GROMACS .gro file of C-alpha atoms in nm:
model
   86
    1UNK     CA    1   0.000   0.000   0.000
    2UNK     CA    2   0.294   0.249  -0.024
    3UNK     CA    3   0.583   0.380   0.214
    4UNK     CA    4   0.415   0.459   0.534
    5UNK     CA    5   0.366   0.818   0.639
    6UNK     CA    6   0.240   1.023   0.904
    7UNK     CA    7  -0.158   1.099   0.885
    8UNK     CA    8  -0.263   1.367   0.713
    9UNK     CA    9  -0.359   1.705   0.858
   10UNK     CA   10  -0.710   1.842   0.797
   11UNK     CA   11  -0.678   2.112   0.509
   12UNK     CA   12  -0.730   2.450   0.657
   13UNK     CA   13  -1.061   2.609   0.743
   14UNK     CA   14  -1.045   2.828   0.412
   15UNK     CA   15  -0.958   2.525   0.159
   16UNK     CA   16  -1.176   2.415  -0.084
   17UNK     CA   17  -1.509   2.318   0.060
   18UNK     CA   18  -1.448   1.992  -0.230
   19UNK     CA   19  -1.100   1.918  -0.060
   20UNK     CA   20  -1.243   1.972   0.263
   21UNK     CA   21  -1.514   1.715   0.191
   22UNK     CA   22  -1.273   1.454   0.016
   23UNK     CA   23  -1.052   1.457   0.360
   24UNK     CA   24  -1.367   1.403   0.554
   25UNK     CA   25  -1.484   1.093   0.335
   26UNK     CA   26  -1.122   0.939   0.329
   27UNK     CA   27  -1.183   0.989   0.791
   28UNK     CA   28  -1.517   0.787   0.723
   29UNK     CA   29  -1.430   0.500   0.490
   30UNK     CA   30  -1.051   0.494   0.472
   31UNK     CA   31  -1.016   0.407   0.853
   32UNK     CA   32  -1.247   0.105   0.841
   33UNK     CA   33  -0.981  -0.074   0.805
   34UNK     CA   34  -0.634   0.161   0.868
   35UNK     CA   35  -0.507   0.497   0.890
   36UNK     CA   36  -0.630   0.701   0.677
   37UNK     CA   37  -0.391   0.796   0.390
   38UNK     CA   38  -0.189   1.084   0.363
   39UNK     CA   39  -0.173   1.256   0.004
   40UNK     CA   40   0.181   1.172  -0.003
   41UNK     CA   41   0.214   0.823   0.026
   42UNK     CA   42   0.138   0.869  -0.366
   43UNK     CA   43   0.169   1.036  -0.677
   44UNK     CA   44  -0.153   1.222  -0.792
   45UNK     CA   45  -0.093   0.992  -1.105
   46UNK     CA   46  -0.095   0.667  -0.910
   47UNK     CA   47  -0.395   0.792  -0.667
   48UNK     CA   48  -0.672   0.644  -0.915
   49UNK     CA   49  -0.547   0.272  -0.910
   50UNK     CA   50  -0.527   0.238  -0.513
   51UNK     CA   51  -0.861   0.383  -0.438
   52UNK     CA   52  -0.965   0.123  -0.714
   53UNK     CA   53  -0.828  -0.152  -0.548
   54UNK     CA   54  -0.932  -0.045  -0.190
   55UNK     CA   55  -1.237  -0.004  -0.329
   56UNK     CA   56  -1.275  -0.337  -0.440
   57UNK     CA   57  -1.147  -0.448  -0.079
   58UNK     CA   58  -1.381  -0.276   0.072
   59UNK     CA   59  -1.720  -0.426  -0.110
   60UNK     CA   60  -1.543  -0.768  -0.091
   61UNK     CA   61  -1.472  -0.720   0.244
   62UNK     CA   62  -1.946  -0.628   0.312
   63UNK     CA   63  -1.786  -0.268   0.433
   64UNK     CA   64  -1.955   0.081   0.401
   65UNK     CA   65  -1.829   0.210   0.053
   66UNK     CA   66  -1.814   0.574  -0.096
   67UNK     CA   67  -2.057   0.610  -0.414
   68UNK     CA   68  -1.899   0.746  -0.712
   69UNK     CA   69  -1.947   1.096  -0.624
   70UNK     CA   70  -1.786   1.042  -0.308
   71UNK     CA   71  -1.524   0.857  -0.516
   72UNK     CA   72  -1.409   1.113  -0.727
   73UNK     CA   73  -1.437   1.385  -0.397
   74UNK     CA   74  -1.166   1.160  -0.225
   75UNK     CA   75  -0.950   1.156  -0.604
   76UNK     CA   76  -0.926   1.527  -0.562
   77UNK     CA   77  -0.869   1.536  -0.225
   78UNK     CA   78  -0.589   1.301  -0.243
   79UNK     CA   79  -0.453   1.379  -0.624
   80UNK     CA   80  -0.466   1.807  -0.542
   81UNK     CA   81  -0.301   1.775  -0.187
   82UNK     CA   82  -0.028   1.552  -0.394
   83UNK     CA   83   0.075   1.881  -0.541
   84UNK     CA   84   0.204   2.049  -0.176
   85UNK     CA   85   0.504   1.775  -0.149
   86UNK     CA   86   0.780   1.932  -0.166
   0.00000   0.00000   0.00000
């Protein structure tokens, strides 16, 4: 699942209500199972394919999954926060 990291920080009050929202869903589903993910265990590029296959896991494994609006929410969250590595 990637080098392991420390977890993410909220974004800050005045983000991106979308960001804001994708952080929140990866708190709700994401922790089912583990820590939630910080943005830069990954590349924006490589974001698509592990929320793929954890959300396979997670309907294989009879757990609460995100719809595909939620979906794509936690894509940008995780893909746009990418971009503040340094």
């Amino acid at each position: 699942m990637g080098s392991q990291s420390s977890p993410a920080e909220p974004p800050a009050k005045a983000a991106d209500p979308a960001i804001r929202k994708g952080y929140d869903l990866t708190q709700q589903f994401c922790t089912q199972c583990h820590q939630a993910p910080n943005p830069v265990q990954h590349t924006a590029a490589d974001w698509p394919l592990v929320v793929s296959r954890m959300q396979i896991y997670i309907q294989q494994q009879h757990r609460s999954a995100p719809d595909t609006k939620e979906q794509k929410l936690i894509l940008n969250y995780l893909s746009k926060s990418d971009t503040a590595r340094n």
